[in-house]
mmCIF file of C-alpha atoms and ligand atoms in Angstrom:
data_model
loop_
_atom_site.group_PDB
_atom_site.id
_atom_site.type_symbol
_atom_site.label_atom_id
_atom_site.label_comp_id
_atom_site.label_asym_id
_atom_site.label_seq_id
_atom_site.Cartn_x
_atom_site.Cartn_y
_atom_site.Cartn_z
ATOM 1 C CA MET V 48 20.580 -18.177 18.470
ATOM 2 C CA ILE V 49 17.875 -19.968 20.318
ATOM 3 C CA LEU V 50 15.494 -18.068 22.494
ATOM 4 C CA LYS V 51 13.612 -19.836 25.223
ATOM 5 C CA ASP V 52 10.847 -17.299 25.457
ATOM 6 C CA GLY V 53 9.102 -15.977 22.372
ATOM 7 C CA ALA V 54 8.074 -12.790 24.157
ATOM 8 C CA ALA V 55 11.718 -11.898 24.737
ATOM 9 C CA CYS V 56 12.589 -12.163 21.075
ATOM 10 C CA LEU V 57 12.563 -8.488 20.235
ATOM 11 C CA ARG V 58 14.883 -7.540 23.065
ATOM 12 C CA ASN V 59 17.278 -10.334 22.133
ATOM 13 C CA LEU V 60 17.203 -9.588 18.423
ATOM 14 C CA ILE V 61 19.078 -6.368 19.088
ATOM 15 C CA HIS V 62 22.089 -8.355 20.259
ATOM 16 C CA LEU V 63 22.287 -10.410 17.127
ATOM 17 C CA PHE V 64 23.870 -7.799 14.944
ATOM 18 C CA ARG V 65 27.495 -6.806 15.115
ATOM 19 C CA PRO V 66 27.454 -3.146 14.121
ATOM 20 C CA ALA V 67 31.248 -2.904 13.884
ATOM 21 C CA SER V 68 31.548 -5.497 11.145
ATOM 22 C CA SER V 69 28.082 -5.824 9.607
ATOM 23 C CA SER V 70 25.741 -3.537 7.824
ATOM 24 C CA LEU V 71 22.275 -4.915 7.450
ATOM 25 C CA THR V 72 21.056 -4.987 3.863
ATOM 26 C CA SER V 73 17.612 -5.422 2.413
ATOM 27 C CA LYS V 74 17.861 -9.173 2.067
ATOM 28 C CA GLY V 75 15.949 -11.554 4.254
ATOM 29 C CA VAL V 76 13.777 -14.641 4.067
ATOM 30 C CA TYR V 77 11.878 -16.397 6.781
ATOM 31 C CA GLU V 78 9.860 -19.491 7.502
ATOM 32 C CA GLY V 79 6.932 -20.497 9.651
ATOM 33 C CA THR V 80 6.551 -23.955 11.078
ATOM 34 C CA LYS V 81 4.973 -25.484 14.163
ATOM 35 C CA ALA V 82 5.614 -27.994 16.928
ATOM 36 C CA TYR V 83 2.615 -30.120 17.916
ATOM 37 C CA ARG V 84 2.053 -32.009 21.162
ATOM 38 C CA THR V 85 0.507 -35.483 20.893
ATOM 39 C CA GLU V 86 -1.892 -37.052 23.406
ATOM 40 C CA ASP V 87 0.971 -39.147 24.787
ATOM 41 C CA GLY V 88 3.161 -36.066 25.274
ATOM 42 C CA ARG V 89 5.501 -36.384 22.284
ATOM 43 C CA ILE V 90 6.491 -33.284 20.302
ATOM 44 C CA LEU V 91 6.196 -33.494 16.508
ATOM 45 C CA LEU V 92 7.346 -31.203 13.719
ATOM 46 C CA PHE V 93 5.599 -31.247 10.355
ATOM 47 C CA ARG V 94 7.754 -31.531 7.224
ATOM 48 C CA PRO V 95 10.519 -29.169 8.427
ATOM 49 C CA ASP V 96 12.716 -30.312 5.533
ATOM 50 C CA LEU V 97 10.320 -28.522 3.175
ATOM 51 C CA ASN V 98 10.717 -25.290 5.127
ATOM 52 C CA ALA V 99 14.475 -25.780 4.890
ATOM 53 C CA SER V 100 14.386 -26.287 1.124
ATOM 54 C CA ARG V 101 12.100 -23.301 0.671
ATOM 55 C CA MET V 102 14.475 -21.144 2.701
ATOM 56 C CA LYS V 103 17.383 -22.324 0.546
ATOM 57 C CA ILE V 104 15.560 -21.420 -2.655
ATOM 58 C CA GLY V 105 14.601 -18.050 -1.153
ATOM 59 C CA ALA V 106 18.162 -17.347 -0.064
ATOM 60 C CA GLU V 107 19.397 -18.134 -3.546
ATOM 61 C CA ARG V 108 16.878 -15.670 -4.972
ATOM 62 C CA MET V 109 18.117 -13.063 -2.465
ATOM 63 C CA CYS V 110 21.751 -13.830 -3.435
ATOM 64 C CA MET V 111 22.841 -14.932 -0.010
ATOM 65 C CA PRO V 112 24.166 -18.102 1.532
ATOM 66 C CA SER V 113 21.872 -20.229 3.654
ATOM 67 C CA PRO V 114 22.047 -23.040 6.193
ATOM 68 C CA SER V 115 21.916 -26.573 4.838
ATOM 69 C CA VAL V 116 18.693 -28.566 5.139
ATOM 70 C CA ASP V 117 20.208 -30.531 8.040
ATOM 71 C CA GLN V 118 21.347 -27.369 9.852
ATOM 72 C CA PHE V 119 17.900 -25.855 9.430
ATOM 73 C CA VAL V 120 16.039 -28.930 10.661
ATOM 74 C CA ASP V 121 18.432 -29.290 13.572
ATOM 75 C CA ALA V 122 17.875 -25.653 14.591
ATOM 76 C CA VAL V 123 14.106 -26.133 14.478
ATOM 77 C CA LYS V 124 14.402 -29.299 16.560
ATOM 78 C CA GLN V 125 16.583 -27.482 19.083
ATOM 79 C CA ILE V 126 14.205 -24.585 19.477
ATOM 80 C CA ALA V 127 11.247 -26.954 19.848
ATOM 81 C CA LEU V 128 13.100 -28.898 22.533
ATOM 82 C CA ALA V 129 14.272 -25.781 24.356
ATOM 83 C CA ASN V 130 10.673 -24.536 24.399
ATOM 84 C CA LYS V 131 9.033 -27.895 25.047
ATOM 85 C CA ARG V 132 7.049 -26.644 28.005
ATOM 86 C CA TRP V 133 5.471 -23.966 25.814
ATOM 87 C CA VAL V 134 3.962 -26.471 23.369
ATOM 88 C CA PRO V 135 0.255 -26.420 24.280
ATOM 89 C CA PRO V 136 -1.683 -29.657 24.858
ATOM 90 C CA PRO V 137 -3.545 -31.130 21.850
ATOM 91 C CA GLY V 138 -6.541 -29.009 20.901
ATOM 92 C CA LYS V 139 -5.241 -25.999 22.825
ATOM 93 C CA GLY V 140 -2.801 -24.638 20.263
ATOM 94 C CA THR V 141 0.685 -25.197 18.924
ATOM 95 C CA LEU V 142 4.165 -23.740 19.220
ATOM 96 C CA TYR V 143 4.818 -21.522 16.218
ATOM 97 C CA ILE V 144 8.491 -21.434 15.212
ATOM 98 C CA ARG V 145 9.870 -18.700 13.012
ATOM 99 C CA PRO V 146 13.336 -19.247 11.505
ATOM 100 C CA LEU V 147 14.775 -16.099 9.939
ATOM 101 C CA LEU V 148 17.678 -15.651 7.588
ATOM 102 C CA ILE V 149 18.908 -12.089 7.382
ATOM 103 C CA GLY V 150 21.560 -11.017 4.915
ATOM 104 C CA SER V 151 24.300 -8.929 6.453
ATOM 105 C CA GLY V 152 27.932 -8.011 6.015
ATOM 106 C CA PRO V 153 30.028 -4.960 5.204
ATOM 107 C CA VAL V 154 28.111 -3.943 2.082
ATOM 108 C CA LEU V 155 26.667 -0.473 1.847
ATOM 109 C CA GLY V 156 25.410 -0.474 -1.729
ATOM 110 C CA LEU V 157 23.124 -2.975 -3.425
ATOM 111 C CA GLY V 158 25.044 -6.209 -3.606
ATOM 112 C CA PRO V 159 24.933 -9.783 -2.423
ATOM 113 C CA ALA V 160 25.033 -10.194 1.341
ATOM 114 C CA PRO V 161 28.332 -11.905 2.129
ATOM 115 C CA GLU V 162 27.219 -12.979 5.594
ATOM 116 C CA TYR V 163 24.011 -14.007 7.160
ATOM 117 C CA THR V 164 22.413 -14.304 10.523
ATOM 118 C CA PHE V 165 20.195 -17.314 11.047
ATOM 119 C CA LEU V 166 17.972 -17.266 14.059
ATOM 120 C CA ALA V 167 14.680 -18.675 15.188
ATOM 121 C CA TYR V 168 12.179 -17.729 17.806
ATOM 122 C CA ALA V 169 9.066 -19.422 19.031
ATOM 123 C CA SER V 170 5.747 -18.611 20.611
ATOM 124 C CA PRO V 171 2.656 -20.611 21.588
ATOM 125 C CA VAL V 172 -0.249 -19.768 19.287
ATOM 126 C CA GLY V 173 -3.948 -20.492 19.046
ATOM 127 C CA ASN V 174 -6.188 -19.634 16.118
ATOM 128 C CA TYR V 175 -4.630 -17.308 13.555
ATOM 129 C CA PHE V 176 -7.819 -15.401 12.843
ATOM 130 C CA LYS V 177 -9.855 -13.676 15.510
ATOM 131 C CA GLU V 178 -12.856 -15.452 13.991
ATOM 132 C CA GLY V 179 -11.455 -18.672 15.487
ATOM 133 C CA SER V 180 -12.678 -21.534 13.370
ATOM 134 C CA ALA V 181 -15.624 -19.514 12.002
ATOM 135 C CA PRO V 182 -15.699 -19.015 8.212
ATOM 136 C CA LEU V 183 -13.543 -16.200 6.841
ATOM 137 C CA ASN V 184 -14.848 -13.183 4.987
ATOM 138 C CA LEU V 185 -12.339 -12.276 2.307
ATOM 139 C CA TYR V 186 -12.018 -9.011 0.425
ATOM 140 C CA ILE V 187 -10.670 -8.983 -3.119
ATOM 141 C CA GLU V 188 -8.117 -6.222 -3.420
ATOM 142 C CA GLU V 189 -8.173 -4.095 -6.554
ATOM 143 C CA GLU V 190 -5.776 -1.277 -5.707
ATOM 144 C CA PHE V 191 -2.784 -3.139 -4.308
ATOM 145 C CA VAL V 192 -1.036 -6.206 -5.718
ATOM 146 C CA ARG V 193 1.043 -8.687 -3.790
ATOM 147 C CA ALA V 194 3.593 -9.837 -6.361
ATOM 148 C CA ALA V 195 4.493 -9.304 -10.005
ATOM 149 C CA PRO V 196 5.842 -11.807 -12.539
ATOM 150 C CA GLY V 197 9.624 -11.884 -12.411
ATOM 151 C CA GLY V 198 9.631 -10.657 -8.816
ATOM 152 C CA ALA V 199 10.254 -12.533 -5.592
ATOM 153 C CA GLY V 200 6.636 -13.475 -4.829
ATOM 154 C CA GLY V 201 7.353 -17.186 -5.122
ATOM 155 C CA VAL V 202 9.779 -17.198 -2.190
ATOM 156 C CA LYS V 203 9.170 -16.242 1.405
ATOM 157 C CA ALA V 204 11.086 -12.968 1.226
ATOM 158 C CA MET V 205 10.449 -10.480 4.011
ATOM 159 C CA SER V 206 9.909 -7.784 1.392
ATOM 160 C CA ASN V 207 6.849 -9.615 0.028
ATOM 161 C CA TYR V 208 4.869 -8.668 3.086
ATOM 162 C CA ALA V 209 5.410 -4.924 2.667
ATOM 163 C CA PRO V 210 2.925 -4.444 -0.221
ATOM 164 C CA VAL V 211 0.156 -6.355 1.545
ATOM 165 C CA LEU V 212 0.258 -4.725 4.954
ATOM 166 C CA LYS V 213 -1.741 -1.622 4.143
ATOM 167 C CA ALA V 214 -4.328 -3.594 2.184
ATOM 168 C CA LEU V 215 -4.695 -6.040 5.053
ATOM 169 C CA ILE V 216 -5.104 -3.388 7.733
ATOM 170 C CA ARG V 217 -7.627 -1.520 5.602
ATOM 171 C CA ALA V 218 -9.650 -4.680 4.948
ATOM 172 C CA LYS V 219 -9.613 -5.625 8.626
ATOM 173 C CA SER V 220 -10.795 -2.158 9.622
ATOM 174 C CA ARG V 221 -13.754 -2.729 7.308
ATOM 175 C CA GLY V 222 -14.632 -5.995 9.044
ATOM 176 C CA PHE V 223 -13.008 -8.484 6.640
ATOM 177 C CA SER V 224 -10.829 -11.350 7.820
ATOM 178 C CA ASP V 225 -8.165 -11.052 5.143
ATOM 179 C CA VAL V 226 -7.422 -9.993 1.579
ATOM 180 C CA LEU V 227 -7.472 -12.116 -1.556
ATOM 181 C CA TYR V 228 -5.049 -10.832 -4.205
ATOM 182 C CA LEU V 229 -5.438 -10.997 -7.952
ATOM 183 C CA ASP V 230 -2.660 -11.333 -10.513
ATOM 184 C CA SER V 231 -0.839 -8.085 -11.148
ATOM 185 C CA VAL V 232 -1.016 -8.220 -14.965
ATOM 186 C CA ASN V 233 -4.655 -8.766 -15.867
ATOM 187 C CA ARG V 234 -6.160 -8.294 -12.427
ATOM 188 C CA LYS V 235 -8.595 -11.070 -13.144
ATOM 189 C CA ASN V 236 -7.072 -14.268 -11.832
ATOM 190 C CA VAL V 237 -7.027 -15.371 -8.209
ATOM 191 C CA GLU V 238 -3.563 -15.643 -6.626
ATOM 192 C CA GLU V 239 -3.471 -16.017 -2.845
ATOM 193 C CA VAL V 240 -4.403 -14.492 0.494
ATOM 194 C CA SER V 241 -1.951 -12.395 2.587
ATOM 195 C CA SER V 242 -0.557 -15.405 4.430
ATOM 196 C CA CYS V 243 -2.224 -18.465 2.954
ATOM 197 C CA ASN V 244 -3.102 -20.268 -0.264
ATOM 198 C CA ILE V 245 -6.635 -20.597 -1.613
ATOM 199 C CA PHE V 246 -8.637 -23.559 -2.928
ATOM 200 C CA VAL V 247 -11.931 -23.612 -4.802
ATOM 201 C CA VAL V 248 -14.263 -26.629 -4.719
ATOM 202 C CA LYS V 249 -16.753 -27.513 -7.436
ATOM 203 C CA GLY V 250 -18.297 -30.961 -7.184
ATOM 204 C CA ASN V 251 -15.482 -33.488 -6.932
ATOM 205 C CA VAL V 252 -12.889 -31.093 -8.339
ATOM 206 C CA ILE V 253 -10.670 -29.032 -6.048
ATOM 207 C CA SER V 254 -8.690 -26.291 -7.790
ATOM 208 C CA THR V 255 -5.930 -24.032 -6.586
ATOM 209 C CA PRO V 256 -3.910 -21.395 -8.445
ATOM 210 C CA ALA V 257 -0.776 -22.871 -10.012
ATOM 211 C CA THR V 258 2.472 -21.692 -8.479
ATOM 212 C CA ASN V 259 3.874 -19.558 -11.267
ATOM 213 C CA GLY V 260 6.460 -17.486 -9.429
ATOM 214 C CA THR V 261 4.048 -14.989 -7.910
ATOM 215 C CA ILE V 262 2.452 -17.372 -5.402
ATOM 216 C CA LEU V 263 4.147 -18.919 -2.405
ATOM 217 C CA GLU V 264 4.085 -22.700 -2.693
ATOM 218 C CA GLY V 265 2.676 -23.483 0.727
ATOM 219 C CA ILE V 266 3.716 -26.627 2.544
ATOM 220 C CA THR V 267 0.136 -26.974 3.760
ATOM 221 C CA ARG V 268 -1.075 -26.491 0.179
ATOM 222 C CA ARG V 269 1.191 -29.294 -1.028
ATOM 223 C CA SER V 270 0.114 -31.606 1.807
ATOM 224 C CA VAL V 271 -3.583 -30.878 1.359
ATOM 225 C CA ILE V 272 -3.319 -31.584 -2.379
ATOM 226 C CA GLU V 273 -1.871 -35.002 -1.583
ATOM 227 C CA ILE V 274 -4.483 -35.768 1.081
ATOM 228 C CA ALA V 275 -7.312 -34.670 -1.246
ATOM 229 C CA ARG V 276 -6.007 -36.924 -4.049
ATOM 230 C CA ASP V 277 -5.829 -39.824 -1.572
ATOM 231 C CA TYR V 278 -9.528 -39.217 -0.843
ATOM 232 C CA GLY V 279 -10.306 -39.438 -4.553
ATOM 233 C CA TYR V 280 -10.817 -35.771 -5.323
ATOM 234 C CA GLN V 281 -9.552 -34.465 -8.626
ATOM 235 C CA VAL V 282 -7.089 -31.694 -7.803
ATOM 236 C CA GLU V 283 -6.186 -29.117 -10.427
ATOM 237 C CA GLU V 284 -3.386 -26.553 -10.196
ATOM 238 C CA ARG V 285 -4.222 -23.942 -12.794
ATOM 239 C CA VAL V 286 -5.260 -20.377 -13.554
ATOM 240 C CA ILE V 287 -8.486 -19.538 -11.696
ATOM 241 C CA PRO V 288 -10.404 -16.514 -13.049
ATOM 242 C CA VAL V 289 -12.000 -14.486 -10.284
ATOM 243 C CA ASP V 290 -15.418 -14.950 -11.946
ATOM 244 C CA GLU V 291 -15.172 -18.672 -11.274
ATOM 245 C CA LEU V 292 -15.545 -17.983 -7.560
ATOM 246 C CA ILE V 293 -19.178 -17.009 -8.051
ATOM 247 C CA ASN V 294 -20.069 -20.583 -8.994
ATOM 248 C CA ALA V 295 -17.860 -22.372 -6.471
ATOM 249 C CA ASP V 296 -19.480 -24.780 -4.017
ATOM 250 C CA GLN V 297 -16.899 -24.124 -1.327
ATOM 251 C CA VAL V 298 -13.708 -22.129 -0.857
ATOM 252 C CA PHE V 299 -11.000 -22.686 1.751
ATOM 253 C CA CYS V 300 -7.532 -21.425 2.657
ATOM 254 C CA THR V 301 -4.433 -23.335 3.735
ATOM 255 C CA GLY V 302 -1.310 -22.340 5.619
ATOM 256 C CA THR V 303 0.825 -23.294 8.592
ATOM 257 C CA ALA V 304 -0.778 -20.570 10.680
ATOM 258 C CA VAL V 305 -4.339 -20.839 9.334
ATOM 259 C CA VAL V 306 -4.254 -24.670 8.914
ATOM 260 C CA VAL V 307 -7.306 -25.351 6.677
ATOM 261 C CA ALA V 308 -9.840 -22.557 7.086
ATOM 262 C CA PRO V 309 -13.280 -22.305 5.446
ATOM 263 C CA VAL V 310 -14.216 -19.174 3.524
ATOM 264 C CA GLY V 311 -17.776 -18.004 4.180
ATOM 265 C CA SER V 312 -17.859 -15.067 1.798
ATOM 266 C CA ILE V 313 -15.824 -13.134 -0.719
ATOM 267 C CA THR V 314 -16.503 -9.484 -1.524
ATOM 268 C CA TYR V 315 -15.471 -8.214 -4.957
ATOM 269 C CA GLN V 316 -16.471 -4.916 -6.537
ATOM 270 C CA ASN V 317 -19.020 -4.344 -3.791
ATOM 271 C CA LYS V 318 -20.698 -7.702 -4.403
ATOM 272 C CA ARG V 319 -20.620 -10.369 -1.728
ATOM 273 C CA VAL V 320 -20.712 -14.052 -2.669
ATOM 274 C CA GLU V 321 -21.428 -16.593 0.062
ATOM 275 C CA PHE V 322 -20.207 -20.184 0.242
ATOM 276 C CA LYS V 323 -21.359 -23.332 1.962
ATOM 277 C CA THR V 324 -19.423 -24.243 5.087
ATOM 278 C CA GLY V 325 -20.184 -26.614 7.939
ATOM 279 C CA SER V 326 -19.143 -29.963 9.282
ATOM 280 C CA ARG V 327 -19.753 -31.910 6.076
ATOM 281 C CA SER V 328 -17.645 -29.646 3.941
ATOM 282 C CA VAL V 329 -14.580 -30.771 2.010
ATOM 283 C CA TYR V 330 -12.362 -28.494 4.072
ATOM 284 C CA GLN V 331 -13.461 -30.281 7.261
ATOM 285 C CA GLU V 332 -12.365 -33.663 5.910
ATOM 286 C CA LEU V 333 -8.985 -32.252 4.842
ATOM 287 C CA TYR V 334 -8.554 -30.315 8.086
ATOM 288 C CA SER V 335 -9.236 -33.367 10.261
ATOM 289 C CA THR V 336 -6.810 -35.533 8.339
ATOM 290 C CA LEU V 337 -4.043 -32.933 8.274
ATOM 291 C CA VAL V 338 -4.347 -32.072 11.975
ATOM 292 C CA GLY V 339 -4.714 -35.770 12.787
ATOM 293 C CA ILE V 340 -1.350 -36.504 11.167
ATOM 294 C CA GLN V 341 0.290 -33.421 12.700
ATOM 295 C CA THR V 342 -0.813 -34.338 16.220
ATOM 296 C CA GLY V 343 -0.219 -38.080 15.995
ATOM 297 C CA VAL V 344 -3.926 -39.030 16.096
ATOM 298 C CA ILE V 345 -3.757 -40.481 12.583
ATOM 299 C CA GLU V 346 -0.896 -42.813 11.702
ATOM 300 C CA ASP V 347 1.690 -40.919 9.663
ATOM 301 C CA LYS V 348 2.038 -43.311 6.728
ATOM 302 C CA LYS V 349 3.697 -40.604 4.637
ATOM 303 C CA GLY V 350 6.595 -39.959 7.005
ATOM 304 C CA TRP V 351 5.705 -36.273 7.253
ATOM 305 C CA THR V 352 6.254 -35.837 10.985
ATOM 306 C CA VAL V 353 9.566 -35.607 12.809
ATOM 307 C CA GLU V 354 9.706 -36.323 16.515
ATOM 308 C CA VAL V 355 11.970 -34.073 18.567
HETATM 309 N N1 PMP Z 601 1.124 -17.727 1.038
HETATM 310 C C1 PMP Z 601 1.759 -16.803 1.775
HETATM 311 C C2 PMP Z 601 1.947 -15.449 1.203
HETATM 312 C C3 PMP Z 601 2.226 -17.107 3.060
HETATM 313 O O1 PMP Z 601 2.842 -16.193 3.795
HETATM 314 C C4 PMP Z 601 2.020 -18.410 3.560
HETATM 315 C C5 PMP Z 601 2.502 -18.774 4.940
HETATM 316 N N2 PMP Z 601 3.821 -19.219 4.905
HETATM 317 C C6 PMP Z 601 1.367 -19.351 2.744
HETATM 318 C C7 PMP Z 601 0.933 -18.969 1.492
HETATM 319 C C8 PMP Z 601 1.155 -20.768 3.208
HETATM 320 O O2 PMP Z 601 2.373 -21.462 3.277
HETATM 321 P P1 PMP Z 601 2.576 -22.668 4.296
HETATM 322 O O3 PMP Z 601 1.488 -23.612 4.066
HETATM 323 O O4 PMP Z 601 3.917 -23.208 3.968
HETATM 324 O O5 PMP Z 601 2.523 -22.060 5.661
#
């Protein structure tokens, strides 16, 4: 189902279910992608095939069928087209598109969902954080964990966001921008932030936690790694002990919603560590290139964008 107005999505969602034949189960995965307007008025999507593949992998993990990559990309194109007038001009925001895959069917107990509902809704968005483009102040969570080995943390399952909600709200009420989670086994290695991946810069080396099943492999993460390597940085995907943050030159986050966002400070065990930010930072170079490709300012030599 394609909705023309993001604000109407909740009302319309109610009509998607068929109570007579379907009982909603606990299974669901979703995606987040964006439509970008170029200076000459074209609308571009960024690597929607990767969102499609990620949804497929997630659906498999949730034991439910999923749309094909082509069906997914076509749906995203359709919703972008139907909402074309809501795609803000360059520099003023983007149209966020959220495809959802919800397992359903006449199953009361715990079992694979024999049917699914695939829908997408869209809304214009500006900056994800209320800080705008100002550096983020992250809080390292010690009580709650986001994902455990063997769980579903590596896919974009709806259930993954349940454990982080309370931690996030608590951190925000204390003035932090977001929460940085540690691994659930040793509680000493950096994993990711509630809705984005994290990178640590030291000299010419940019490191990010390896995707080991508990971290979502971000599409922005993957793209930024490639851009950074093109610029000659050494990029390492590996285990990053939390203590390593103390000596980092810079830290930044990546995600569809957050784009590439600088981290100004991280608070851990009541100690606050500050990082360099500013226009000459590594994140700025990566941000400009990524956004340049997404908005058609920089030639897309990699074939990452799809015009709708
Ligand atoms: N980690 C988590 C937990 C997320 O929710 C997201 C947002 N999808 C990301 C990382 C970043 O992924 P992407 O770059 O594909 O948006």
